[in-house]
Short mmCIF file of C-alpha atoms in Angstrom, two decimals:
data_model
loop_
_atom_site.label_atom_id
_atom_site.label_comp_id
_atom_site.label_asym_id
_atom_site.label_seq_id
_atom_site.Cartn_x
_atom_site.Cartn_y
_atom_site.Cartn_z
CA MET Y 149 113.39 -210.02 -15.05
CA ALA Y 150 110.89 -208.66 -17.27
CA ILE Y 151 110.91 -206.17 -20.17
CA THR Y 152 108.04 -204.65 -21.86
CA GLY Y 153 106.55 -201.56 -23.67
CA PHE Y 154 103.70 -199.34 -22.78
CA THR Y 155 102.32 -196.85 -25.76
CA ILE Y 156 100.30 -193.62 -24.03
CA SER Y 157 98.77 -191.62 -27.23
CA THR Y 158 98.66 -187.95 -26.40
CA GLU Y 159 96.69 -184.95 -27.18
CA GLY Y 160 98.54 -181.67 -26.13
CA PRO Y 161 100.13 -180.49 -23.02
CA GLY Y 162 99.00 -181.84 -19.54
CA LEU Y 163 99.66 -184.92 -17.85
CA TYR Y 164 98.09 -188.49 -19.04
CA GLU Y 165 97.76 -191.46 -16.14
CA PHE Y 166 98.98 -195.24 -17.04
CA THR Y 167 99.00 -196.08 -13.11
CA GLY Y 168 96.30 -198.62 -13.84
CA LYS Y 169 98.29 -200.31 -16.72
CA VAL Y 170 101.53 -200.42 -14.63
CA ARG Y 171 99.79 -202.04 -11.92
CA ALA Y 172 98.29 -204.52 -13.84
CA TRP Y 173 102.04 -205.76 -15.26
CA THR Y 174 103.42 -206.07 -11.82
CA GLU Y 175 100.80 -208.39 -10.34
CA GLY Y 176 101.44 -211.48 -9.13
CA ARG Y 177 105.53 -210.84 -9.72
CA GLY Y 178 106.46 -210.49 -5.69
CA ASP Y 179 108.72 -208.55 -4.19
CA GLY Y 180 111.49 -206.11 -6.38
CA LEU Y 181 112.03 -203.14 -8.44
CA LEU Y 182 109.86 -201.12 -11.40
CA THR Y 183 112.07 -199.06 -13.53
CA LEU Y 184 109.59 -196.97 -16.22
CA PHE Y 185 111.82 -195.24 -19.08
CA ILE Y 186 110.39 -192.86 -21.11
CA ARG Y 187 112.02 -192.88 -24.92
CA HIS Y 188 111.23 -189.10 -26.00
CA THR Y 189 113.22 -185.97 -24.87
CA SER Y 190 109.87 -183.82 -25.46
CA ALA Y 191 107.90 -185.88 -22.75
CA SER Y 192 108.44 -186.63 -19.33
CA LEU Y 193 107.40 -189.41 -16.65
CA LEU Y 194 105.83 -187.50 -13.29
CA ILE Y 195 104.37 -189.41 -10.41
CA MET Y 196 101.92 -186.88 -9.19
CA GLU Y 197 98.43 -186.35 -6.99
CA ASN Y 198 95.45 -188.15 -8.96
CA ALA Y 199 93.06 -187.60 -6.58
CA ASP Y 200 92.01 -183.66 -7.93
CA PRO Y 201 92.36 -182.98 -11.14
CA GLU Y 202 92.72 -179.77 -10.79
CA VAL Y 203 96.17 -180.04 -9.24
CA GLN Y 204 97.19 -181.75 -13.06
CA THR Y 205 95.89 -178.47 -15.05
CA ASP Y 206 97.85 -176.04 -12.46
CA LEU Y 207 100.96 -177.66 -12.79
CA THR Y 208 100.20 -178.11 -16.93
CA ALA Y 209 99.72 -174.23 -16.25
CA TYR Y 210 102.58 -173.33 -14.28
CA PHE Y 211 105.14 -174.60 -16.68
CA HIS Y 212 103.34 -173.24 -19.26
CA ARG Y 213 104.05 -169.84 -17.85
CA LEU Y 214 107.51 -170.84 -16.78
CA VAL Y 215 109.11 -172.14 -20.01
CA PRO Y 216 106.41 -170.24 -23.02
CA PRO Y 217 106.13 -171.15 -26.33
CA THR Y 218 109.46 -169.24 -28.29
CA THR Y 219 106.87 -166.99 -30.14
CA ASP Y 220 107.07 -164.98 -26.91
CA PRO Y 221 109.41 -162.10 -26.69
CA ALA Y 222 110.95 -163.18 -23.15
CA MET Y 223 112.13 -166.25 -25.28
CA SER Y 224 113.72 -164.59 -28.22
CA TYR Y 225 117.22 -165.46 -27.49
CA LEU Y 226 116.66 -169.11 -28.30
CA THR Y 227 117.95 -170.50 -31.59
CA HIS Y 228 115.94 -173.82 -32.00
CA THR Y 229 112.88 -172.72 -33.20
CA HIS Y 230 112.35 -174.66 -36.83
CA GLU Y 231 110.34 -177.59 -35.33
CA GLY Y 232 107.36 -175.22 -33.65
CA PRO Y 233 107.53 -172.32 -31.22
CA ASP Y 234 106.36 -175.46 -28.49
CA ASP Y 235 109.29 -177.64 -29.63
CA MET Y 236 112.52 -176.03 -27.77
CA PRO Y 237 110.32 -175.57 -24.57
CA ALA Y 238 109.39 -179.05 -24.51
CA HIS Y 239 112.84 -179.72 -24.39
CA ILE Y 240 113.48 -177.96 -21.55
CA LYS Y 241 110.61 -178.93 -19.74
CA ALA Y 242 112.25 -182.64 -20.14
CA GLY Y 243 115.17 -181.41 -18.90
CA MET Y 244 113.79 -180.37 -15.59
CA MET Y 245 111.06 -183.52 -14.59
CA PRO Y 246 111.37 -187.22 -14.56
CA VAL Y 247 113.06 -189.37 -17.70
CA SER Y 248 113.18 -192.50 -15.38
CA LEU Y 249 111.41 -193.51 -12.27
CA SER Y 250 112.31 -196.67 -9.78
CA ILE Y 251 109.22 -197.76 -7.79
CA PRO Y 252 110.14 -200.57 -5.00
CA VAL Y 253 107.55 -203.74 -5.41
CA GLN Y 254 106.23 -205.66 -2.61
CA GLY Y 255 104.05 -208.68 -2.97
CA GLY Y 256 103.75 -207.59 -6.41
CA ARG Y 257 102.22 -204.15 -5.80
CA PRO Y 258 103.92 -200.81 -6.60
CA LEU Y 259 104.91 -199.01 -2.98
CA LEU Y 260 103.01 -195.81 -3.86
CA GLY Y 261 101.40 -193.59 -1.65
CA THR Y 262 98.42 -193.51 -1.18
CA TRP Y 263 97.55 -190.23 -3.48
CA GLN Y 264 100.37 -191.26 -6.36
CA GLY Y 265 99.60 -191.77 -9.78
CA ILE Y 266 102.57 -192.74 -12.50
CA PHE Y 267 101.71 -189.79 -15.20
CA VAL Y 268 103.26 -189.23 -18.92
CA ALA Y 269 103.78 -185.61 -18.78
CA GLU Y 270 103.31 -184.09 -22.23
CA HIS Y 271 105.26 -181.18 -23.43
CA ARG Y 272 104.22 -180.87 -27.52
CA ALA Y 273 100.92 -178.75 -28.79
CA ALA Y 274 100.42 -182.60 -31.63
CA PRO Y 275 99.13 -185.57 -30.69
CA HIS Y 276 101.95 -188.03 -30.00
CA ARG Y 277 102.42 -191.67 -29.47
CA ARG Y 278 104.66 -191.84 -26.19
CA GLU Y 279 106.65 -195.26 -25.63
CA ILE Y 280 107.50 -195.77 -22.11
CA ALA Y 281 110.58 -198.90 -21.66
CA ALA Y 282 109.39 -200.61 -18.22
CA HIS Y 283 112.02 -203.28 -16.11
CA PHE Y 284 111.05 -205.63 -13.06
CA ALA Y 285 113.46 -207.67 -11.38
CA GLY Y 286 112.66 -210.14 -8.54
CA MET V 20 126.01 -207.54 -12.07
CA ALA V 21 128.75 -205.43 -13.23
CA ILE V 22 129.90 -202.14 -11.80
CA THR V 23 132.72 -199.14 -13.71
CA GLY V 24 132.99 -195.71 -13.27
CA PHE V 25 132.88 -192.72 -16.22
CA THR V 26 135.18 -190.01 -16.13
CA ILE V 27 133.73 -186.72 -18.09
CA SER V 28 136.20 -182.98 -18.67
CA THR V 29 133.80 -180.36 -19.07
CA GLU V 30 135.30 -177.04 -19.86
CA GLY V 31 132.25 -174.85 -18.51
CA PRO V 32 128.48 -174.71 -18.77
CA GLY V 33 126.65 -177.28 -21.68
CA LEU V 34 125.97 -180.57 -22.07
CA TYR V 35 128.49 -183.57 -23.10
CA GLU V 36 127.86 -186.79 -24.23
CA PHE V 37 129.31 -190.27 -23.36
CA THR V 38 126.12 -192.63 -25.06
CA GLY V 39 128.95 -193.93 -26.82
CA LYS V 40 130.82 -195.09 -23.77
CA VAL V 41 127.78 -196.15 -22.52
CA ARG V 42 127.02 -198.32 -25.53
CA ALA V 43 130.07 -199.54 -25.68
CA TRP V 44 130.15 -200.74 -22.00
CA THR V 45 126.12 -202.40 -22.07
CA GLU V 46 127.42 -204.80 -25.40
CA GLY V 47 126.97 -207.73 -25.15
CA ARG V 48 125.38 -208.12 -21.27
CA GLY V 49 122.16 -209.46 -22.58
CA ASP V 50 118.77 -207.73 -20.94
CA GLY V 51 118.97 -206.44 -17.85
CA LEU V 52 118.82 -202.23 -16.10
CA LEU V 53 121.75 -200.10 -16.76
CA THR V 54 121.91 -197.76 -13.61
CA LEU V 55 123.95 -193.92 -13.95
CA PHE V 56 124.93 -192.02 -11.18
CA ILE V 57 126.83 -188.60 -10.92
CA ARG V 58 128.73 -188.60 -8.01
CA HIS V 59 129.19 -184.34 -7.81
CA THR V 60 126.48 -181.42 -6.87
CA SER V 61 127.36 -178.97 -9.42
CA ALA V 62 126.96 -181.02 -12.32
CA SER V 63 123.52 -183.57 -13.62
CA LEU V 64 122.84 -186.41 -16.06
CA LEU V 65 120.36 -185.32 -18.51
CA ILE V 66 119.05 -187.44 -21.36
CA MET V 67 118.40 -184.58 -24.40
CA GLU V 68 118.30 -184.93 -28.08
CA ASN V 69 121.66 -185.25 -29.74
CA ALA V 70 120.54 -184.18 -33.01
CA ASP V 71 120.78 -180.42 -33.34
CA PRO V 72 123.20 -179.00 -31.03
CA GLU V 73 121.52 -175.75 -30.89
CA VAL V 74 118.63 -177.71 -28.27
CA GLN V 75 122.01 -178.37 -26.32
CA THR V 76 122.98 -174.46 -26.15
CA ASP V 77 119.17 -173.39 -26.37
CA LEU V 78 119.12 -175.28 -22.66
CA THR V 79 122.11 -174.25 -21.18
CA ALA V 80 120.69 -170.74 -22.14
CA TYR V 81 117.90 -171.16 -20.81
CA PHE V 82 118.80 -172.36 -17.22
CA HIS V 83 121.44 -169.48 -17.24
CA ARG V 84 118.66 -166.84 -17.49
CA LEU V 85 116.61 -169.08 -14.50
CA VAL V 86 119.59 -169.47 -12.17
CA PRO V 87 121.38 -166.54 -12.67
CA PRO V 88 124.81 -166.15 -11.54
CA THR V 89 124.66 -164.14 -7.74
CA THR V 90 126.31 -161.15 -8.77
CA ASP V 91 123.30 -160.61 -10.88
CA PRO V 92 121.28 -158.18 -8.45
CA ALA V 93 117.77 -160.66 -8.32
CA MET V 94 120.12 -163.29 -6.69
CA SER V 95 121.38 -161.25 -4.19
CA TYR V 96 118.98 -162.84 -1.15
CA LEU V 97 121.49 -165.44 -1.56
CA THR V 98 124.67 -166.11 1.35
CA HIS V 99 126.62 -169.39 -0.16
CA THR V 100 128.34 -167.14 -2.49
CA HIS V 101 132.10 -167.84 -1.11
CA GLU V 102 133.20 -170.03 -3.93
CA GLY V 103 132.56 -167.86 -6.66
CA PRO V 104 129.18 -166.84 -8.44
CA ASP V 105 128.01 -169.86 -10.54
CA ASP V 106 128.54 -172.30 -7.51
CA MET V 107 124.93 -171.87 -5.81
CA PRO V 108 123.39 -171.86 -9.42
CA ALA V 109 125.42 -174.86 -9.68
CA HIS V 110 124.08 -176.01 -6.95
CA ILE V 111 120.07 -174.86 -7.66
CA LYS V 112 120.34 -176.42 -11.24
CA ALA V 113 121.55 -179.81 -9.81
CA GLY V 114 118.71 -179.70 -7.67
CA MET V 115 116.57 -179.13 -10.81
CA MET V 116 118.03 -181.85 -13.26
CA PRO V 117 118.65 -186.07 -12.68
CA VAL V 118 121.58 -186.82 -10.40
CA SER V 119 120.59 -190.29 -11.38
CA LEU V 120 119.04 -192.20 -14.73
CA SER V 121 117.48 -195.76 -15.42
CA ILE V 122 117.68 -197.28 -18.17
CA PRO V 123 116.61 -200.76 -19.31
CA VAL V 124 118.85 -203.09 -21.45
CA GLN V 125 117.75 -205.41 -24.21
CA GLY V 126 119.97 -207.64 -26.00
CA GLY V 127 123.20 -204.82 -24.53
CA ARG V 128 121.45 -202.03 -26.07
CA PRO V 129 119.81 -199.33 -23.97
CA LEU V 130 116.85 -198.89 -25.12
CA LEU V 131 117.26 -195.06 -25.80
CA GLY V 132 114.62 -193.34 -27.86
CA THR V 133 115.84 -192.54 -31.58
CA TRP V 134 116.74 -188.99 -30.77
CA GLN V 135 118.21 -189.59 -26.79
CA GLY V 136 121.43 -189.47 -25.61
CA ILE V 137 123.24 -189.74 -22.66
CA PHE V 138 124.92 -186.51 -21.20
CA VAL V 139 126.84 -184.52 -18.13
CA ALA V 140 125.03 -181.03 -17.68
CA GLU V 141 128.23 -179.00 -16.43
CA HIS V 142 126.69 -176.19 -14.04
CA ARG V 143 130.56 -174.51 -13.09
CA ALA V 144 132.45 -172.16 -15.03
CA ALA V 145 135.89 -173.85 -14.32
CA PRO V 146 137.02 -176.99 -16.03
CA HIS V 147 136.14 -180.39 -13.94
CA ARG V 148 136.27 -184.25 -14.24
CA ARG V 149 133.20 -185.58 -13.63
CA GLU V 150 132.51 -189.08 -12.27
CA ILE V 151 129.62 -190.97 -13.06
CA ALA V 152 128.88 -194.42 -11.60
CA ALA V 153 127.63 -197.48 -13.65
CA HIS V 154 125.80 -200.06 -12.38
CA PHE V 155 124.54 -203.06 -14.76
CA ALA V 156 122.03 -205.99 -13.33
CA GLY V 157 121.44 -209.26 -15.88
CA MET E 109 117.59 -208.55 -2.55
CA ALA E 110 115.89 -206.61 0.31
CA ILE E 111 112.81 -203.60 0.82
CA THR E 112 112.63 -201.84 3.93
CA GLY E 113 111.20 -197.95 4.76
CA PHE E 114 112.60 -194.83 6.92
CA THR E 115 110.55 -192.59 7.88
CA ILE E 116 111.83 -188.99 8.78
CA SER E 117 109.40 -186.06 9.80
CA THR E 118 110.19 -182.71 8.65
CA GLU E 119 109.00 -179.61 10.21
CA GLY E 120 108.12 -177.31 7.22
CA PRO E 121 110.14 -176.41 4.05
CA GLY E 122 113.93 -177.22 3.83
CA LEU E 123 115.95 -180.23 3.73
CA TYR E 124 116.07 -182.85 6.30
CA GLU E 125 119.50 -185.21 5.41
CA PHE E 126 119.37 -189.01 6.27
CA THR E 127 122.36 -190.33 4.36
CA GLY E 128 123.23 -191.90 8.08
CA LYS E 129 120.47 -193.95 8.20
CA VAL E 130 120.71 -195.36 4.46
CA ARG E 131 124.42 -196.03 5.19
CA ALA E 132 123.50 -198.18 8.07
CA TRP E 133 121.32 -199.99 5.80
CA THR E 134 123.65 -200.92 3.47
CA GLU E 135 126.43 -201.51 5.34
CA GLY E 136 127.42 -205.00 5.11
CA ARG E 137 125.26 -206.06 1.29
CA GLY E 138 128.25 -205.89 -0.66
CA ASP E 139 127.75 -204.81 -4.43
CA GLY E 140 124.44 -204.14 -6.25
CA LEU E 141 121.59 -201.22 -6.73
CA LEU E 142 120.57 -199.11 -3.76
CA THR E 143 117.05 -197.43 -4.70
CA LEU E 144 114.97 -194.75 -2.26
CA PHE E 145 111.24 -193.82 -3.69
CA ILE E 146 109.38 -191.00 -1.56
CA ARG E 147 106.09 -191.57 -1.08
CA HIS E 148 104.22 -187.92 -1.61
CA THR E 149 103.54 -185.39 -4.40
CA SER E 150 104.69 -182.55 -1.86
CA ALA E 151 107.88 -183.72 -0.80
CA SER E 152 111.17 -185.06 -2.90
CA LEU E 153 114.41 -186.21 -2.33
CA LEU E 154 117.46 -184.48 -3.30
CA ILE E 155 121.46 -185.99 -3.32
CA MET E 156 122.79 -182.07 -2.44
CA GLU E 157 125.88 -180.98 -0.57
CA ASN E 158 125.98 -181.14 2.78
CA ALA E 159 129.48 -179.64 4.33
CA ASP E 160 128.17 -175.92 4.61
CA PRO E 161 124.09 -175.45 5.59
CA GLU E 162 123.66 -172.17 3.52
CA VAL E 163 123.69 -174.27 0.37
CA GLN E 164 120.46 -176.00 1.81
CA THR E 165 118.26 -172.96 2.95
CA ASP E 166 119.57 -170.84 -0.06
CA LEU E 167 118.44 -173.67 -2.37
CA THR E 168 114.92 -173.56 -0.28
CA ALA E 169 114.83 -169.55 -0.71
CA TYR E 170 115.32 -170.11 -4.51
CA PHE E 171 112.15 -172.67 -5.06
CA HIS E 172 110.06 -170.55 -2.75
CA ARG E 173 111.02 -167.50 -4.95
CA LEU E 174 110.49 -169.55 -8.16
CA VAL E 175 107.17 -170.76 -7.12
CA PRO E 176 105.43 -168.74 -4.27
CA PRO E 177 102.70 -169.22 -2.35
CA THR E 178 98.90 -168.90 -4.33
CA THR E 179 98.71 -166.24 -2.23
CA ASP E 180 101.47 -164.39 -4.49
CA PRO E 181 99.25 -162.45 -6.68
CA ALA E 182 101.54 -164.06 -9.95
CA MET E 183 100.08 -167.30 -8.43
CA SER E 184 96.18 -166.51 -9.59
CA TYR E 185 96.30 -168.05 -12.00
CA LEU E 186 96.42 -171.15 -10.05
CA THR E 187 93.00 -173.25 -8.97
CA HIS E 188 94.03 -175.63 -6.94
CA THR E 189 94.10 -173.25 -3.10
CA HIS E 190 91.80 -175.12 -0.93
CA GLU E 191 94.68 -177.17 0.65
CA GLY E 192 95.99 -174.29 1.59
CA PRO E 193 99.05 -171.44 -0.63
CA ASP E 194 101.76 -173.90 0.10
CA ASP E 195 99.81 -177.16 -1.43
CA MET E 196 99.80 -176.32 -4.65
CA PRO E 197 103.43 -174.31 -5.57
CA ALA E 198 104.24 -177.97 -3.28
CA HIS E 199 103.14 -180.13 -5.45
CA ILE E 200 104.75 -178.08 -8.53
CA LYS E 201 108.40 -178.22 -6.89
CA ALA E 202 107.91 -182.48 -6.16
CA GLY E 203 107.73 -181.90 -10.25
CA MET E 204 111.04 -180.90 -10.57
CA MET E 205 112.96 -182.71 -8.06
CA PRO E 206 113.18 -186.56 -7.78
CA VAL E 207 110.51 -188.96 -6.13
CA SER E 208 113.46 -192.01 -7.19
CA LEU E 209 117.16 -191.96 -6.48
CA SER E 210 119.16 -195.24 -7.68
CA ILE E 211 122.67 -194.84 -6.23
CA PRO E 212 125.45 -197.86 -6.66
CA VAL E 213 126.77 -199.42 -3.80
CA GLN E 214 130.33 -200.87 -3.57
CA GLY E 215 131.16 -203.55 -0.50
CA GLY E 216 128.72 -202.44 1.54
CA ARG E 217 128.89 -198.45 0.61
CA PRO E 218 126.61 -196.22 -1.71
CA LEU E 219 128.94 -194.25 -4.07
CA LEU E 220 128.07 -190.80 -3.06
CA GLY E 221 130.53 -187.93 -3.93
CA THR E 222 132.65 -186.56 -1.09
CA TRP E 223 130.33 -183.72 -0.76
CA GLN E 224 126.91 -185.43 -1.25
CA GLY E 225 124.55 -186.06 0.99
CA ILE E 226 120.94 -187.83 0.76
CA PHE E 227 117.65 -185.22 1.77
CA VAL E 228 114.24 -185.18 2.03
CA ALA E 229 113.05 -181.89 0.36
CA GLU E 230 110.36 -180.80 2.25
CA HIS E 231 107.96 -178.37 0.43
CA ARG E 232 104.81 -178.24 3.01
CA ALA E 233 104.87 -175.44 5.46
CA ALA E 234 103.44 -178.03 8.59
CA PRO E 235 104.74 -180.36 10.37
CA HIS E 236 104.66 -184.24 8.00
CA ARG E 237 106.06 -187.61 8.36
CA ARG E 238 107.37 -188.52 5.57
CA GLU E 239 107.68 -192.29 4.40
CA ILE E 240 110.67 -193.56 1.81
CA ALA E 241 110.66 -197.09 0.79
CA ALA E 242 113.76 -198.18 -0.08
CA HIS E 243 115.30 -201.31 -2.05
CA PHE E 244 118.42 -202.55 -2.25
CA ALA E 245 119.46 -205.60 -4.78
CA GLY E 246 122.93 -207.18 -4.80
#
């Protein structure tokens, strides 16, 4: 059993891949289970296609329309606005996307599909440093 | 390895925190992985900010608008209505929010971020008793 | 500890139950934790009610309206359209529903609630073979 942490710097809404860091950490560990947990309520973990970057920008654009900033008249019923117009929408998105991911590992390799990458989905506008706790059990 | 169950009573849509019960159960267990699983299809588990209660009411209000009761004309295409106008929307919300959560534990403490609480998100209107299965592996 | 794989054939958007296959695999394994991980970015895993099939068709209908094909004028801002009008919506749905599920197991039985079934939620229109990696730790 092993525990570590990853820190991912973000600069506004979008997906930030860190598959390489995860692969490097599980390498040589044999068979087991990898768990990732993001320690925030305004950013998420996401497994998404990492081949075509348009997928990532489209995904971010969709969620921005689904959950617009609280300055949008459609969101006027929300009350938690004092931390900025992007704050409450960030919490809502964090309620829709995963906070934890569990991935079986075989021969030290997470059993990701061919096109799957591991990302932080940042929901806030300002730069942040996001902490992910990682756990491996063999 | 240990397994237990938590029962959370709910009284209508909203978030019900049980972080304290979880912390009490992992205390003294050392390092490992905590997994929570809610045994229902009309309520969810959610990690959300527990500092400002407005976040919780805003989140509930948002999802009520995104997935309104089946009495709303916008939802007239739905057919599963015989268990009440809040039933099918509850299943839909349960498809959007987590049914299981996995959290690394270090020194008996779940590695939650500063503002993260563990909640049952209740989607039904009537009072319910919600069962959560909990698993710890050291 | 054991790892296996399940393959589920799908024929268009909807839910495909494989609870029986999972139960058969955990039977006789005693107490532990089951983890399922779907190796795709255009299909999801879902725990949903398996009693009334209307729940499954209503759920699929809801998400089809929430995230319509890119031929819908409301989706004209999306750019990743060259793999078909159902492709980018499939990725978006895959970002909203679980990619991994963790379920405590007692006496060889996953601690599912009475009405909970385990499904692949297919988001693409064409037939697919979906691979799920499964992990059990006792």
